[in-house]
Structure formats: C-alpha cells, structure tokens
Amino acid sequence: MRFVIIGAGAVGGVLGAHLFHGGEDVVLVDPAEHIETIRRQGLHLKGRYGDFVVHIPAVRDIAEVTPQAEDILCLAVKQYHTAEALPQLRRVYDAGTPLFCFQNTVENEEMALQHFQRVYGVVVRMGAKFVTPGEVSHLGGNSLTIGRYPGGIDETVETVATHLRNGGFQVHLHPEIVGVKWYKLFLNLSNSIHAIFGLSSAESPNDPECRKLRADLLEESLAVVKAAGIPLHHVEGEPPIETLIQQLRQDDFPVREVPADPAERPYPSMWQDLYWQRGKTEVQALNGKIAALGRRVQVPTPINDLLVRLVEEMVSKGEKPGKYTIAQFRDMLSSAT
C-alpha cells in the first residue's frame, strides 16, 4: 500500500512525515515551493510527537506519479482547492481508486463522489502547523476518525486504519461518518473567532468572554442543524455539543497551559490563512455553511453572519489575525441585531 498525499501543508505534511517515519510507502504532491525544499533537504517535523527529518518522495504535479495498484489517495488540501484537485487526480487515477478526505467541512466528500466511486471521510483532530518550506510542526492531538462515505465500514477502512496506526496515529472507525464530519464542523466554527481575535487554541479556553462567545456560536448553530434534521455524532473522546456548550459557560472551566514561545502554540487553519495572507479561507464552508442552512430553515444566525463578514473583509484587505477585540465584536453584533 502506498499513500499518495495531495497537499503537503500542515495536515498533509504531518500525516506524510509520520507515515514515512513509521515505515509506510508515501509520496507527497503539492505545487508549492515547499516541495522543492523537501526534495533538497527532506521534510523536518517537530513538536510533541517527535523531532526528525524524513527524506520523503515529493512531486509538484500528480501527473509525475505513476499509479500503483494499491495506491490510497489522501486529499489534504483546503476545501477551496478541492474542486481543482479532483479532476487532476482523475486524469491519472481511475474512478475505483480509494480516496480519503483528510479535510475540514462537510462538502469535500460529496464533491469527490462526482469523480471517484470509493470515497472515505476522515475527521482530523490534531494541531498541525506549516512553519516554513520544508518544515511542519505537530503541536498536539493525533486522533483520526475514518469511515466509508456516506456510511459504513469496509475492508479498505480497516486496512488503512492499520497502516495509519503504524504511523503513530490513534484511529477510530465510525459507520456514520457524515454525522462525525458535521460534529467536527461545529468544532471548526470557532476557527473564525481565533482568526479575528488573534488567539491560539491554547489561549482561547482561558478567556471567559471568548468561551461565552464560542458557547453562543455553538448554540446558534445547533438550533440550525436541529431544525434541518442533521444528526451530530461526537468524536471519540469529545463531549456532545450540548455538553460542550454547558462546559464553556462554566466559571471553573479548566485552565489550559499556554506555551511561552508563540511558535509552539497551536493556531487553527483559518488563523494561519490570514497570517500567511493566502487570500482565501474556509469561512464560507464553515460559518457560511451554517448561515446558508439557517436561511433555508428560517433560523437566524447573526453570529455566524458577522464572523463570515469580518473574516472576508480581513482577507480582502490583507489584514493579519487579531484585528478586533471580543468587546468590539459584541458591539457590532448588537448593532446588527
């Protein structure tokens, strides 16, 4: 079995480094300059789960890959690159090739089914960070939940799970991966909060006002999916959304340790998109998805609406994370409602 990982940034880089380090056959595919650095000096992974360099095969175009019978395609690009990546993959691989979506949002798998017959969803729970070309950081969490899309567990899922465990990952199988993907979307709704206020994932739990805003955001979003009849299946080791809302509202919420070195703090992908000024984020596929669904079922979503507007304004102006305070956000929310 060979893992062909499309997208060698934070998630794809960490995934590929651990698998290759664990003895698996891997090739990275990414058009970025990142690949040229990996070719010259290897991929450096550092963080909680090791500090090592792997000299991993890497190419800049999927057309450079010669397909093998047991290849597993691993899509690890941002959601906004999925539509472009899928037809490129089909020009090289036949429709029966297994494709695993190591991505946020709930739209990638549906898009993949238009090109591939065997599609699998993966819920990624790990703090991955692109540091610089040739270097990625794994700052915490190594949990993967996988299942056949839209539902079921098959032999491919079980085999891939075994190989992922060889790479050091904690792997859980789930027969209803759609509900788990929706649960993960709920966890990712706060990515926009971290981006707007400039907070790391370690800092935000220690801020009572940030916790309250996150709880309000989840409560608003939960009303939408309940009205739409969409089930949520919580990730192994994580609480149901209703319980998480209660926990976030508690005064005695456990304090998180914040690394003294900012480089060691985990930042969500949307924060990283703004910081690196990539010109795009997944805010429409996350908060925008809830807002659009809310309009369809006639449930108001003022918090999600404002988050989408502010993130998109920051992207259009090339602004870095941390432009606003929570107090400013609350004032704008009051004015909007």
mmCIF file of C-alpha atoms in Angstrom:
data_model
loop_
_atom_site.group_PDB
_atom_site.id
_atom_site.type_symbol
_atom_site.label_atom_id
_atom_site.label_comp_id
_atom_site.label_asym_id
_atom_site.label_seq_id
_atom_site.Cartn_x
_atom_site.Cartn_y
_atom_site.Cartn_z
ATOM 1 C CA MET A 1 0.000 0.000 0.000
ATOM 2 C CA ARG A 2 1.211 3.498 -0.883
ATOM 3 C CA PHE A 3 -0.222 6.745 0.472
ATOM 4 C CA VAL A 4 -0.363 9.452 -2.191
ATOM 5 C CA ILE A 5 -0.932 12.646 -0.199
ATOM 6 C CA ILE A 6 -2.265 15.592 -2.172
ATOM 7 C CA GLY A 7 -1.477 18.746 -0.226
ATOM 8 C CA ALA A 8 1.751 18.780 1.784
ATOM 9 C CA GLY A 9 0.988 21.699 4.080
ATOM 10 C CA ALA A 10 0.174 21.439 7.774
ATOM 11 C CA VAL A 11 -2.065 18.337 7.844
ATOM 12 C CA GLY A 12 -0.632 16.632 4.762
ATOM 13 C CA GLY A 13 2.941 17.267 5.845
ATOM 14 C CA VAL A 14 2.420 15.944 9.368
ATOM 15 C CA LEU A 15 0.488 12.936 8.044
ATOM 16 C CA GLY A 16 3.140 12.091 5.466
ATOM 17 C CA ALA A 17 6.080 12.584 7.825
ATOM 18 C CA HIS A 18 4.676 10.254 10.478
ATOM 19 C CA LEU A 19 3.634 7.575 7.986
ATOM 20 C CA PHE A 20 7.003 7.603 6.230
ATOM 21 C CA HIS A 21 8.840 7.634 9.562
ATOM 22 C CA GLY A 22 6.741 4.608 10.577
ATOM 23 C CA GLY A 23 7.891 2.636 7.534
ATOM 24 C CA GLU A 24 4.998 3.300 5.159
ATOM 25 C CA ASP A 25 5.334 3.999 1.439
ATOM 26 C CA VAL A 26 4.405 7.656 0.862
ATOM 27 C CA VAL A 27 4.615 10.312 -1.844
ATOM 28 C CA LEU A 28 3.716 13.978 -1.330
ATOM 29 C CA VAL A 29 2.095 16.053 -4.068
ATOM 30 C CA ASP A 30 1.960 19.846 -3.839
ATOM 31 C CA PRO A 31 2.646 22.644 -6.342
ATOM 32 C CA ALA A 32 4.249 24.869 -3.709
ATOM 33 C CA GLU A 33 7.939 25.742 -3.303
ATOM 34 C CA HIS A 34 7.646 23.656 -0.144
ATOM 35 C CA ILE A 35 8.150 20.569 -2.342
ATOM 36 C CA GLU A 36 11.451 21.797 -3.779
ATOM 37 C CA THR A 37 12.798 22.283 -0.256
ATOM 38 C CA ILE A 38 11.651 18.787 0.739
ATOM 39 C CA ARG A 39 13.431 17.353 -2.301
ATOM 40 C CA ARG A 40 16.678 19.122 -1.414
ATOM 41 C CA GLN A 41 16.856 18.635 2.344
ATOM 42 C CA GLY A 42 13.928 16.468 3.437
ATOM 43 C CA LEU A 43 10.835 17.268 5.490
ATOM 44 C CA HIS A 44 11.505 18.359 9.064
ATOM 45 C CA LEU A 45 8.760 17.526 11.562
ATOM 46 C CA LYS A 46 8.980 18.850 15.093
ATOM 47 C CA GLY A 47 6.641 19.053 18.062
ATOM 48 C CA ARG A 48 5.086 16.933 20.750
ATOM 49 C CA TYR A 49 5.341 13.682 18.788
ATOM 50 C CA GLY A 50 8.960 13.842 17.710
ATOM 51 C CA ASP A 51 11.659 15.890 16.049
ATOM 52 C CA PHE A 52 13.059 14.288 12.908
ATOM 53 C CA VAL A 53 13.757 14.723 9.205
ATOM 54 C CA VAL A 54 12.389 12.335 6.578
ATOM 55 C CA HIS A 55 13.642 12.194 3.001
ATOM 56 C CA ILE A 56 10.241 11.515 1.552
ATOM 57 C CA PRO A 57 9.401 11.307 -2.177
ATOM 58 C CA ALA A 58 7.738 14.542 -3.281
ATOM 59 C CA VAL A 59 6.454 15.889 -6.605
ATOM 60 C CA ARG A 60 4.835 19.136 -7.728
ATOM 61 C CA ASP A 61 2.219 17.605 -10.035
ATOM 62 C CA ILE A 62 0.086 14.482 -9.752
ATOM 63 C CA ALA A 63 0.978 13.746 -13.397
ATOM 64 C CA GLU A 64 4.503 12.916 -12.151
ATOM 65 C CA VAL A 65 3.114 9.992 -10.121
ATOM 66 C CA THR A 66 2.952 6.557 -11.749
ATOM 67 C CA PRO A 67 -0.166 4.859 -10.332
ATOM 68 C CA GLN A 68 0.232 1.604 -8.426
ATOM 69 C CA ALA A 69 -2.491 -0.976 -7.832
ATOM 70 C CA GLU A 70 -2.697 -0.427 -4.068
ATOM 71 C CA ASP A 71 -2.432 3.362 -4.003
ATOM 72 C CA ILE A 72 -4.556 5.224 -1.464
ATOM 73 C CA LEU A 73 -5.291 8.828 -2.396
ATOM 74 C CA CYS A 74 -5.268 11.185 0.595
ATOM 75 C CA LEU A 75 -6.761 14.593 -0.112
ATOM 76 C CA ALA A 76 -5.293 17.088 2.366
ATOM 77 C CA VAL A 77 -5.840 20.385 0.557
ATOM 78 C CA LYS A 78 -8.057 23.204 1.835
ATOM 79 C CA GLN A 79 -11.708 22.924 0.860
ATOM 80 C CA TYR A 80 -11.377 25.798 -1.597
ATOM 81 C CA HIS A 81 -8.796 23.782 -3.602
ATOM 82 C CA THR A 82 -10.845 20.556 -3.753
ATOM 83 C CA ALA A 83 -12.766 21.345 -6.945
ATOM 84 C CA GLU A 84 -9.491 21.962 -8.781
ATOM 85 C CA ALA A 85 -7.669 18.929 -7.359
ATOM 86 C CA LEU A 86 -10.273 16.239 -8.107
ATOM 87 C CA PRO A 87 -10.298 16.360 -11.943
ATOM 88 C CA GLN A 88 -6.498 16.456 -11.917
ATOM 89 C CA LEU A 89 -6.497 13.234 -9.891
ATOM 90 C CA ARG A 90 -8.969 11.573 -12.269
ATOM 91 C CA ARG A 91 -6.694 12.254 -15.221
ATOM 92 C CA VAL A 92 -4.146 9.965 -13.551
ATOM 93 C CA TYR A 93 -6.236 7.524 -11.476
ATOM 94 C CA ASP A 94 -9.333 5.540 -12.384
ATOM 95 C CA ALA A 95 -12.645 6.101 -10.617
ATOM 96 C CA GLY A 96 -12.281 2.966 -8.498
ATOM 97 C CA THR A 97 -9.212 4.222 -6.611
ATOM 98 C CA PRO A 98 -9.924 4.738 -2.878
ATOM 99 C CA LEU A 99 -9.886 8.417 -1.917
ATOM 100 C CA PHE A 100 -9.718 9.594 1.714
ATOM 101 C CA CYS A 101 -10.593 13.219 2.531
ATOM 102 C CA PHE A 102 -8.359 14.432 5.388
ATOM 103 C CA GLN A 103 -10.189 17.769 5.394
ATOM 104 C CA ASN A 104 -12.466 20.087 7.337
ATOM 105 C CA THR A 105 -16.029 20.990 6.248
ATOM 106 C CA VAL A 106 -18.783 18.648 5.038
ATOM 107 C CA GLU A 107 -18.590 19.330 1.300
ATOM 108 C CA ASN A 108 -15.413 17.611 0.105
ATOM 109 C CA GLU A 109 -16.721 14.046 0.107
ATOM 110 C CA GLU A 110 -19.804 14.957 -1.947
ATOM 111 C CA MET A 111 -17.555 16.678 -4.463
ATOM 112 C CA ALA A 112 -15.254 13.651 -4.524
ATOM 113 C CA LEU A 113 -18.147 11.286 -5.298
ATOM 114 C CA GLN A 114 -18.609 13.076 -8.602
ATOM 115 C CA HIS A 115 -15.180 11.771 -9.644
ATOM 116 C CA PHE A 116 -14.463 8.655 -7.533
ATOM 117 C CA GLN A 117 -16.610 5.678 -6.543
ATOM 118 C CA ARG A 118 -14.881 4.790 -3.272
ATOM 119 C CA VAL A 119 -14.789 7.876 -1.051
ATOM 120 C CA TYR A 120 -13.937 7.943 2.653
ATOM 121 C CA GLY A 121 -14.304 10.689 5.230
ATOM 122 C CA VAL A 122 -11.603 11.440 7.784
ATOM 123 C CA VAL A 123 -12.059 13.630 10.847
ATOM 124 C CA VAL A 124 -8.653 15.013 11.832
ATOM 125 C CA ARG A 125 -8.070 16.019 15.460
ATOM 126 C CA MET A 126 -4.506 17.270 15.633
ATOM 127 C CA GLY A 127 -2.699 20.565 15.930
ATOM 128 C CA ALA A 128 -0.715 20.810 12.697
ATOM 129 C CA LYS A 129 1.157 23.904 11.587
ATOM 130 C CA PHE A 130 3.086 24.874 8.472
ATOM 131 C CA VAL A 131 6.224 26.599 9.766
ATOM 132 C CA THR A 132 8.320 27.327 6.695
ATOM 133 C CA PRO A 133 9.084 25.500 3.409
ATOM 134 C CA GLY A 134 10.434 22.084 4.385
ATOM 135 C CA GLU A 135 9.192 22.245 7.976
ATOM 136 C CA VAL A 136 5.904 21.407 9.711
ATOM 137 C CA SER A 137 5.006 21.231 13.380
ATOM 138 C CA HIS A 138 2.790 18.709 15.191
ATOM 139 C CA LEU A 139 1.735 20.523 18.351
ATOM 140 C CA GLY A 140 -0.852 18.197 19.847
ATOM 141 C CA GLY A 141 -3.530 15.609 19.215
ATOM 142 C CA ASN A 142 -3.120 12.636 16.877
ATOM 143 C CA SER A 143 -6.658 11.312 16.530
ATOM 144 C CA LEU A 144 -8.226 10.264 13.216
ATOM 145 C CA THR A 145 -11.811 9.038 12.769
ATOM 146 C CA ILE A 146 -12.494 7.341 9.433
ATOM 147 C CA GLY A 147 -15.398 5.704 7.639
ATOM 148 C CA ARG A 148 -16.828 4.964 4.192
ATOM 149 C CA TYR A 149 -18.802 7.900 2.815
ATOM 150 C CA PRO A 150 -21.708 8.373 3.241
ATOM 151 C CA GLY A 151 -21.792 5.435 5.623
ATOM 152 C CA GLY A 152 -20.357 2.065 6.520
ATOM 153 C CA ILE A 153 -17.097 0.313 7.342
ATOM 154 C CA ASP A 154 -15.382 -1.830 4.729
ATOM 155 C CA GLU A 155 -12.144 -3.772 4.347
ATOM 156 C CA THR A 156 -10.335 -0.747 2.920
ATOM 157 C CA VAL A 157 -11.172 1.322 6.010
ATOM 158 C CA GLU A 158 -9.849 -1.401 8.297
ATOM 159 C CA THR A 159 -6.653 -1.885 6.275
ATOM 160 C CA VAL A 160 -5.907 1.835 6.041
ATOM 161 C CA ALA A 161 -6.559 2.184 9.778
ATOM 162 C CA THR A 162 -3.869 -0.415 10.477
ATOM 163 C CA HIS A 163 -1.326 1.462 8.372
ATOM 164 C CA LEU A 164 -2.250 4.804 9.968
ATOM 165 C CA ARG A 165 -1.655 3.267 13.379
ATOM 166 C CA ASN A 166 1.806 2.239 12.165
ATOM 167 C CA GLY A 167 2.398 5.968 11.761
ATOM 168 C CA GLY A 168 1.550 6.552 15.412
ATOM 169 C CA PHE A 169 -1.997 7.824 14.963
ATOM 170 C CA GLN A 170 -4.943 6.921 17.174
ATOM 171 C CA VAL A 171 -7.535 5.710 14.687
ATOM 172 C CA HIS A 172 -11.253 5.245 15.310
ATOM 173 C CA LEU A 173 -13.701 3.717 12.835
ATOM 174 C CA HIS A 174 -17.236 5.092 12.548
ATOM 175 C CA PRO A 175 -20.062 3.720 10.364
ATOM 176 C CA GLU A 176 -21.836 7.114 10.182
ATOM 177 C CA ILE A 177 -19.005 9.414 9.191
ATOM 178 C CA VAL A 178 -21.351 12.139 7.888
ATOM 179 C CA GLY A 179 -22.571 12.863 11.416
ATOM 180 C CA VAL A 180 -18.988 12.901 12.696
ATOM 181 C CA LYS A 181 -17.944 15.316 9.939
ATOM 182 C CA TRP A 182 -20.783 17.627 10.967
ATOM 183 C CA TYR A 183 -19.641 17.424 14.591
ATOM 184 C CA LYS A 184 -16.115 18.382 13.512
ATOM 185 C CA LEU A 185 -17.558 21.283 11.526
ATOM 186 C CA PHE A 186 -19.055 22.531 14.807
ATOM 187 C CA LEU A 187 -15.642 22.401 16.467
ATOM 188 C CA ASN A 188 -14.158 24.278 13.498
ATOM 189 C CA LEU A 189 -16.751 27.064 13.675
ATOM 190 C CA SER A 190 -14.513 28.712 16.272
ATOM 191 C CA ASN A 191 -11.638 28.924 13.771
ATOM 192 C CA SER A 192 -13.010 32.288 12.675
ATOM 193 C CA ILE A 193 -13.057 33.506 16.291
ATOM 194 C CA HIS A 194 -9.375 32.655 16.701
ATOM 195 C CA ALA A 195 -8.551 34.387 13.420
ATOM 196 C CA ILE A 196 -10.457 37.599 14.145
ATOM 197 C CA PHE A 197 -9.212 37.973 17.722
ATOM 198 C CA GLY A 198 -5.712 36.595 17.081
ATOM 199 C CA LEU A 199 -5.918 33.860 19.705
ATOM 200 C CA SER A 200 -4.227 30.465 19.670
ATOM 201 C CA SER A 201 -6.175 27.318 20.533
ATOM 202 C CA ALA A 202 -4.299 27.254 23.839
ATOM 203 C CA GLU A 203 -5.227 30.830 24.802
ATOM 204 C CA SER A 204 -8.937 30.945 23.938
ATOM 205 C CA PRO A 205 -10.142 28.472 26.629
ATOM 206 C CA ASN A 206 -8.583 30.706 29.304
ATOM 207 C CA ASP A 207 -10.596 33.765 28.238
ATOM 208 C CA PRO A 208 -14.104 33.755 29.825
ATOM 209 C CA GLU A 209 -15.522 36.155 27.233
ATOM 210 C CA CYS A 210 -14.143 34.063 24.392
ATOM 211 C CA ARG A 211 -15.631 30.907 25.915
ATOM 212 C CA LYS A 212 -19.024 32.606 26.207
ATOM 213 C CA LEU A 213 -18.887 33.704 22.580
ATOM 214 C CA ARG A 214 -17.946 30.191 21.488
ATOM 215 C CA ALA A 215 -20.884 28.806 23.501
ATOM 216 C CA ASP A 216 -23.262 31.329 21.913
ATOM 217 C CA LEU A 217 -21.926 30.421 18.467
ATOM 218 C CA LEU A 218 -22.434 26.701 19.052
ATOM 219 C CA GLU A 219 -25.916 27.263 20.492
ATOM 220 C CA GLU A 220 -26.948 29.321 17.474
ATOM 221 C CA SER A 221 -25.570 26.693 15.094
ATOM 222 C CA LEU A 222 -27.137 23.796 16.977
ATOM 223 C CA ALA A 223 -30.581 25.345 16.539
ATOM 224 C CA VAL A 224 -29.960 25.394 12.786
ATOM 225 C CA VAL A 225 -28.935 21.751 12.360
ATOM 226 C CA LYS A 226 -31.734 20.577 14.652
ATOM 227 C CA ALA A 227 -34.253 22.431 12.506
ATOM 228 C CA ALA A 228 -32.675 20.857 9.423
ATOM 229 C CA GLY A 229 -32.748 17.357 10.948
ATOM 230 C CA ILE A 230 -28.994 16.823 10.658
ATOM 231 C CA PRO A 231 -27.537 14.369 13.214
ATOM 232 C CA LEU A 232 -24.256 15.037 15.027
ATOM 233 C CA HIS A 233 -22.060 12.129 16.152
ATOM 234 C CA HIS A 234 -19.361 13.289 18.519
ATOM 235 C CA VAL A 235 -15.743 12.326 18.016
ATOM 236 C CA GLU A 236 -14.259 9.644 20.264
ATOM 237 C CA GLY A 237 -13.103 11.304 23.480
ATOM 238 C CA GLU A 238 -15.037 14.531 22.838
ATOM 239 C CA PRO A 239 -18.337 15.568 24.509
ATOM 240 C CA PRO A 240 -21.648 16.052 22.684
ATOM 241 C CA ILE A 241 -22.157 19.637 21.519
ATOM 242 C CA GLU A 242 -24.824 20.274 24.178
ATOM 243 C CA THR A 243 -22.355 19.234 26.886
ATOM 244 C CA LEU A 244 -19.582 21.338 25.360
ATOM 245 C CA ILE A 245 -21.843 24.404 25.441
ATOM 246 C CA GLN A 246 -22.505 23.838 29.145
ATOM 247 C CA GLN A 247 -18.797 23.373 29.843
ATOM 248 C CA LEU A 248 -17.848 26.577 28.029
ATOM 249 C CA ARG A 249 -20.317 28.536 30.164
ATOM 250 C CA GLN A 250 -18.874 27.255 33.456
ATOM 251 C CA ASP A 251 -16.772 29.644 35.555
ATOM 252 C CA ASP A 252 -14.466 26.817 36.630
ATOM 253 C CA PHE A 253 -13.527 25.760 33.095
ATOM 254 C CA PRO A 254 -10.094 24.048 33.255
ATOM 255 C CA VAL A 255 -7.214 26.429 32.582
ATOM 256 C CA ARG A 256 -5.014 25.485 29.627
ATOM 257 C CA GLU A 257 -1.249 25.819 29.709
ATOM 258 C CA VAL A 258 -0.089 28.330 27.107
ATOM 259 C CA PRO A 259 3.423 27.730 25.728
ATOM 260 C CA ALA A 260 5.704 30.693 26.414
ATOM 261 C CA ASP A 261 7.088 30.515 22.884
ATOM 262 C CA PRO A 262 4.404 31.675 20.384
ATOM 263 C CA ALA A 263 5.914 29.312 17.801
ATOM 264 C CA GLU A 264 4.839 26.370 19.966
ATOM 265 C CA ARG A 265 1.213 27.497 20.266
ATOM 266 C CA PRO A 266 -1.382 25.729 18.104
ATOM 267 C CA TYR A 267 -3.269 28.024 15.733
ATOM 268 C CA PRO A 268 -6.313 26.932 13.697
ATOM 269 C CA SER A 269 -6.001 26.804 9.924
ATOM 270 C CA MET A 270 -8.022 29.991 9.378
ATOM 271 C CA TRP A 271 -5.639 31.932 11.615
ATOM 272 C CA GLN A 272 -2.791 30.527 9.520
ATOM 273 C CA ASP A 273 -4.559 31.536 6.277
ATOM 274 C CA LEU A 274 -4.781 35.150 7.469
ATOM 275 C CA TYR A 275 -1.274 35.172 8.897
ATOM 276 C CA TRP A 276 0.285 33.886 5.676
ATOM 277 C CA GLN A 277 -2.076 36.091 3.632
ATOM 278 C CA ARG A 278 -3.159 33.251 1.357
ATOM 279 C CA GLY A 279 -6.085 35.264 0.009
ATOM 280 C CA LYS A 280 -8.660 32.607 0.913
ATOM 281 C CA THR A 281 -10.107 30.887 3.976
ATOM 282 C CA GLU A 282 -12.672 28.164 4.653
ATOM 283 C CA VAL A 283 -15.047 30.579 6.412
ATOM 284 C CA GLN A 284 -17.789 30.156 3.782
ATOM 285 C CA ALA A 285 -17.603 26.358 4.072
ATOM 286 C CA LEU A 286 -17.773 26.573 7.899
ATOM 287 C CA ASN A 287 -19.683 29.549 9.335
ATOM 288 C CA GLY A 288 -21.102 30.314 5.892
ATOM 289 C CA LYS A 289 -22.473 26.778 5.658
ATOM 290 C CA ILE A 290 -24.419 27.253 8.907
ATOM 291 C CA ALA A 291 -25.617 30.704 7.828
ATOM 292 C CA ALA A 292 -26.878 29.390 4.474
ATOM 293 C CA LEU A 293 -28.598 26.448 6.136
ATOM 294 C CA GLY A 294 -30.127 28.836 8.676
ATOM 295 C CA ARG A 295 -31.682 30.875 5.887
ATOM 296 C CA ARG A 296 -33.107 27.714 4.380
ATOM 297 C CA VAL A 297 -34.760 26.568 7.630
ATOM 298 C CA GLN A 298 -35.566 30.140 8.736
ATOM 299 C CA VAL A 299 -33.365 30.152 11.840
ATOM 300 C CA PRO A 300 -31.431 33.411 12.353
ATOM 301 C CA THR A 301 -27.630 33.196 12.502
ATOM 302 C CA PRO A 302 -26.341 36.673 13.438
ATOM 303 C CA ILE A 303 -23.086 35.432 14.992
ATOM 304 C CA ASN A 304 -22.142 33.264 12.020
ATOM 305 C CA ASP A 305 -23.150 36.046 9.613
ATOM 306 C CA LEU A 306 -20.895 38.583 11.338
ATOM 307 C CA LEU A 307 -17.976 36.158 11.557
ATOM 308 C CA VAL A 308 -18.190 35.497 7.816
ATOM 309 C CA ARG A 309 -18.346 39.204 7.003
ATOM 310 C CA LEU A 310 -15.393 40.161 9.200
ATOM 311 C CA VAL A 311 -13.131 37.333 8.027
ATOM 312 C CA GLU A 312 -13.865 38.074 4.376
ATOM 313 C CA GLU A 313 -13.183 41.777 4.925
ATOM 314 C CA MET A 314 -9.858 40.951 6.600
ATOM 315 C CA VAL A 315 -8.907 38.663 3.711
ATOM 316 C CA SER A 316 -9.790 41.272 1.083
ATOM 317 C CA LYS A 317 -7.673 43.899 2.880
ATOM 318 C CA GLY A 318 -4.753 41.540 3.543
ATOM 319 C CA GLU A 319 -5.077 42.005 7.301
ATOM 320 C CA LYS A 320 -3.371 39.804 9.886
ATOM 321 C CA PRO A 321 -5.140 37.901 12.718
ATOM 322 C CA GLY A 322 -6.173 39.892 15.780
ATOM 323 C CA LYS A 323 -7.779 42.960 14.219
ATOM 324 C CA TYR A 324 -10.727 43.013 16.624
ATOM 325 C CA THR A 325 -11.415 42.534 20.331
ATOM 326 C CA ILE A 326 -14.310 40.485 21.666
ATOM 327 C CA ALA A 327 -15.875 43.674 23.073
ATOM 328 C CA GLN A 328 -15.806 45.259 19.615
ATOM 329 C CA PHE A 329 -17.392 42.131 18.145
ATOM 330 C CA ARG A 330 -20.190 42.216 20.732
ATOM 331 C CA ASP A 331 -20.856 45.880 19.918
ATOM 332 C CA MET A 332 -21.077 45.111 16.205
ATOM 333 C CA LEU A 333 -23.354 42.153 16.932
ATOM 334 C CA SER A 334 -25.680 44.344 18.998
ATOM 335 C CA SER A 335 -25.839 46.897 16.192
ATOM 336 C CA ALA A 336 -26.600 44.188 13.630
ATOM 337 C CA THR A 337 -29.447 42.700 15.652
#
